[in-house]
XYZ file of C-alpha atoms in Angstrom:
208
model
C 9.171 -23.681 18.004
C 5.269 -23.787 17.731
C 3.884 -24.017 14.281
C 0.788 -22.877 12.799
C -2.110 -24.826 14.724
C -3.731 -27.658 12.930
C -7.628 -26.781 11.340
C -10.098 -27.366 13.971
C -13.682 -28.918 12.745
C -16.447 -28.865 15.212
C -18.983 -31.576 14.748
C -22.750 -30.749 16.419
C -24.817 -33.994 16.252
C -27.016 -35.833 18.814
C -26.105 -38.979 17.376
C -22.891 -40.039 19.666
C -21.851 -42.809 17.247
C -21.669 -40.478 14.255
C -20.059 -37.737 16.347
C -17.160 -40.250 17.478
C -16.863 -41.643 13.847
C -16.495 -38.206 12.392
C -14.223 -37.525 15.062
C -11.826 -40.220 14.060
C -12.294 -39.358 10.126
C -10.958 -35.870 10.755
C -8.150 -36.755 13.188
C -6.989 -39.367 10.569
C -6.232 -36.689 8.161
C -4.503 -34.530 11.145
C -7.181 -32.018 12.033
C -8.213 -31.201 15.439
C -11.891 -32.087 16.233
C -14.260 -30.815 18.951
C -17.599 -32.796 19.218
C -20.594 -31.684 20.901
C -24.298 -32.990 21.214
C -26.020 -29.783 21.066
C -26.151 -26.157 19.835
C -25.993 -24.889 23.270
C -22.918 -27.000 24.191
C -21.061 -25.424 21.267
C -21.963 -21.949 22.092
C -20.575 -22.395 25.600
C -17.006 -23.124 24.034
C -16.686 -19.809 22.721
C -15.604 -18.887 18.961
C -12.166 -20.737 17.649
C -9.071 -18.606 17.165
C -7.789 -20.849 14.601
C -8.875 -21.939 10.959
C -12.163 -23.738 11.565
C -15.551 -25.094 10.217
C -18.773 -26.364 11.674
C -20.462 -29.755 10.701
C -23.970 -29.580 11.420
C -26.770 -31.940 11.879
C -29.998 -30.614 10.429
C -32.263 -32.230 12.764
C -31.430 -31.711 16.542
C -33.383 -31.474 19.685
C -34.732 -28.311 20.963
C -33.556 -26.283 17.690
C -32.975 -27.242 14.196
C -29.564 -26.875 12.388
C -31.219 -24.411 10.083
C -32.516 -22.262 13.146
C -28.899 -22.329 14.745
C -27.380 -21.298 11.512
C -29.740 -18.203 11.687
C -28.472 -17.634 15.320
C -24.722 -17.991 14.666
C -25.379 -15.157 11.863
C -27.124 -12.942 14.213
C -24.094 -13.236 16.800
C -21.783 -12.214 14.071
C -20.036 -15.693 13.669
C -19.213 -16.575 10.461
C -17.807 -19.964 10.741
C -18.196 -21.924 7.583
C -21.102 -24.669 7.795
C -21.405 -28.119 6.248
C -24.580 -29.601 6.809
C -25.710 -33.232 7.147
C -29.032 -34.836 7.157
C -30.893 -37.981 6.877
C -33.778 -36.444 6.395
C -33.199 -33.591 3.676
C -35.081 -32.526 1.232
C -34.679 -29.625 -1.528
C -36.577 -26.818 0.287
C -34.489 -27.345 3.405
C -31.160 -27.517 1.060
C -32.189 -24.272 -0.513
C -32.499 -22.588 2.545
C -29.263 -23.716 4.029
C -27.306 -22.669 0.982
C -28.971 -19.082 0.678
C -28.138 -18.665 4.342
C -24.527 -19.270 3.796
C -23.893 -23.117 3.952
C -21.081 -24.503 1.932
C -22.598 -27.974 1.381
C -25.403 -30.101 2.228
C -24.282 -33.905 2.617
C -26.999 -36.703 2.668
C -26.710 -39.375 5.293
C -25.266 -41.935 4.604
C -22.456 -39.934 3.047
C -19.051 -41.281 1.743
C -16.082 -40.214 3.931
C -14.333 -38.449 1.049
C -17.163 -36.340 0.152
C -17.121 -35.118 3.878
C -13.625 -34.477 3.836
C -13.691 -32.593 0.412
C -16.429 -30.550 1.956
C -14.882 -29.710 5.245
C -11.486 -28.826 3.332
C -13.358 -26.500 1.303
C -15.032 -24.838 4.337
C -11.611 -24.704 5.818
C -10.186 -22.734 2.831
C -12.957 -20.376 3.085
C -12.265 -19.665 6.705
C -8.796 -19.501 5.822
C -9.312 -16.904 3.403
C -11.659 -14.822 5.611
C -9.428 -14.759 8.316
C -6.306 -13.371 6.113
C -8.677 -10.824 4.801
C -9.702 -9.854 8.273
C -6.138 -9.709 9.800
C -5.090 -7.460 6.621
C -7.973 -5.140 7.433
C -6.904 -4.866 11.174
C -3.499 -3.828 9.835
C -4.634 -1.189 7.818
C -7.188 0.168 10.430
C -4.110 0.505 12.931
C -2.299 2.375 10.188
C -5.202 4.766 9.311
C -5.580 5.379 13.196
C -1.621 6.435 13.287
C -2.566 9.501 10.981
C -2.624 12.843 12.584
C -6.027 14.770 12.052
C -4.297 16.925 9.329
C -3.092 13.920 7.234
C -6.662 12.423 7.386
C -7.744 15.459 5.942
C -5.287 15.146 3.103
C -6.028 11.575 2.646
C -9.679 12.394 2.140
C -9.040 15.033 -0.569
C -6.007 13.194 -2.371
C -8.326 10.193 -2.782
C -10.948 12.214 -4.688
C -8.298 12.935 -7.070
C -7.545 16.319 -6.210
C -4.287 17.929 -7.267
C -1.674 19.069 -4.359
C -2.572 22.773 -5.178
C -6.246 22.275 -5.036
C -5.942 20.526 -1.690
C -3.738 23.383 -0.313
C -6.240 25.929 -1.436
C -8.997 23.682 0.426
C -7.200 23.363 3.685
C -5.545 26.974 3.677
C -2.151 25.834 3.579
C 0.945 25.952 1.210
C 1.501 23.321 -1.431
C 4.645 22.077 -0.043
C 3.025 21.269 3.331
C 0.576 19.273 1.627
C 3.075 17.332 -0.187
C 5.011 16.633 3.425
C 1.818 15.465 4.707
C 0.897 13.347 1.687
C 4.458 11.657 1.831
C 4.033 11.001 5.637
C 0.596 9.661 5.015
C 1.577 7.177 2.329
C 4.373 5.957 4.337
C 2.334 5.380 7.359
C -0.267 3.649 5.014
C 2.207 1.395 3.555
C 1.575 2.278 -0.081
C 3.451 3.833 -2.957
C 1.003 4.751 -5.366
C -1.945 6.896 -5.437
C -4.096 3.633 -6.851
C -3.081 1.637 -3.561
C -4.083 4.220 -1.318
C -7.423 4.812 -2.878
C -8.158 1.038 -2.644
C -7.387 1.104 1.059
C -9.115 4.054 1.805
C -12.248 2.892 0.083
C -11.929 -0.378 2.210
C -11.814 1.733 5.387
C -14.714 4.040 4.717
C -17.820 1.872 5.434
C -16.445 1.171 9.145
C -14.678 4.280 9.773
C -17.643 6.564 8.530
C -15.378 8.676 6.553
């Protein structure tokens, strides 16, 4: 029986010795590791399908770690990033953090500091993946609604009573009650509050 895959840590650094040292460090605590000498190598690999994070050197040949961070964001890649550098300064650190980096470690760093930073990054990615999975489930449930049920859910979540909805749709109140019961069952909710919360989550991406 296959269990949950171990967390995956990507390391991008042109320093071979540091890459290997980090690989050994992460493997020693049960993490999967993939090592890359350049951002291009990392991009060629494709996105991870399991809990993961990126340990990225700030100074790389061809493109800086900060510029690569921007490239990833434009591609929609939201992998958590831990930066490391031997030449860091305050403006560089501020820019990295504003762009979403989780940590910024100065070389030489303690092994425990790196492990703590990576653990935090992996926890964030785990939460993100869980949220995306939940949203995907909700999308599928919404897509299973009939056209009439979608009309009803749009009106129910504004706070209208069944009688008012019936008047707007030109149907009987009992018909609205039936549609309301069906749509709540399909959406997996029991209360109006739950339905409103879910509908608000789906509205931006569904254009509803």
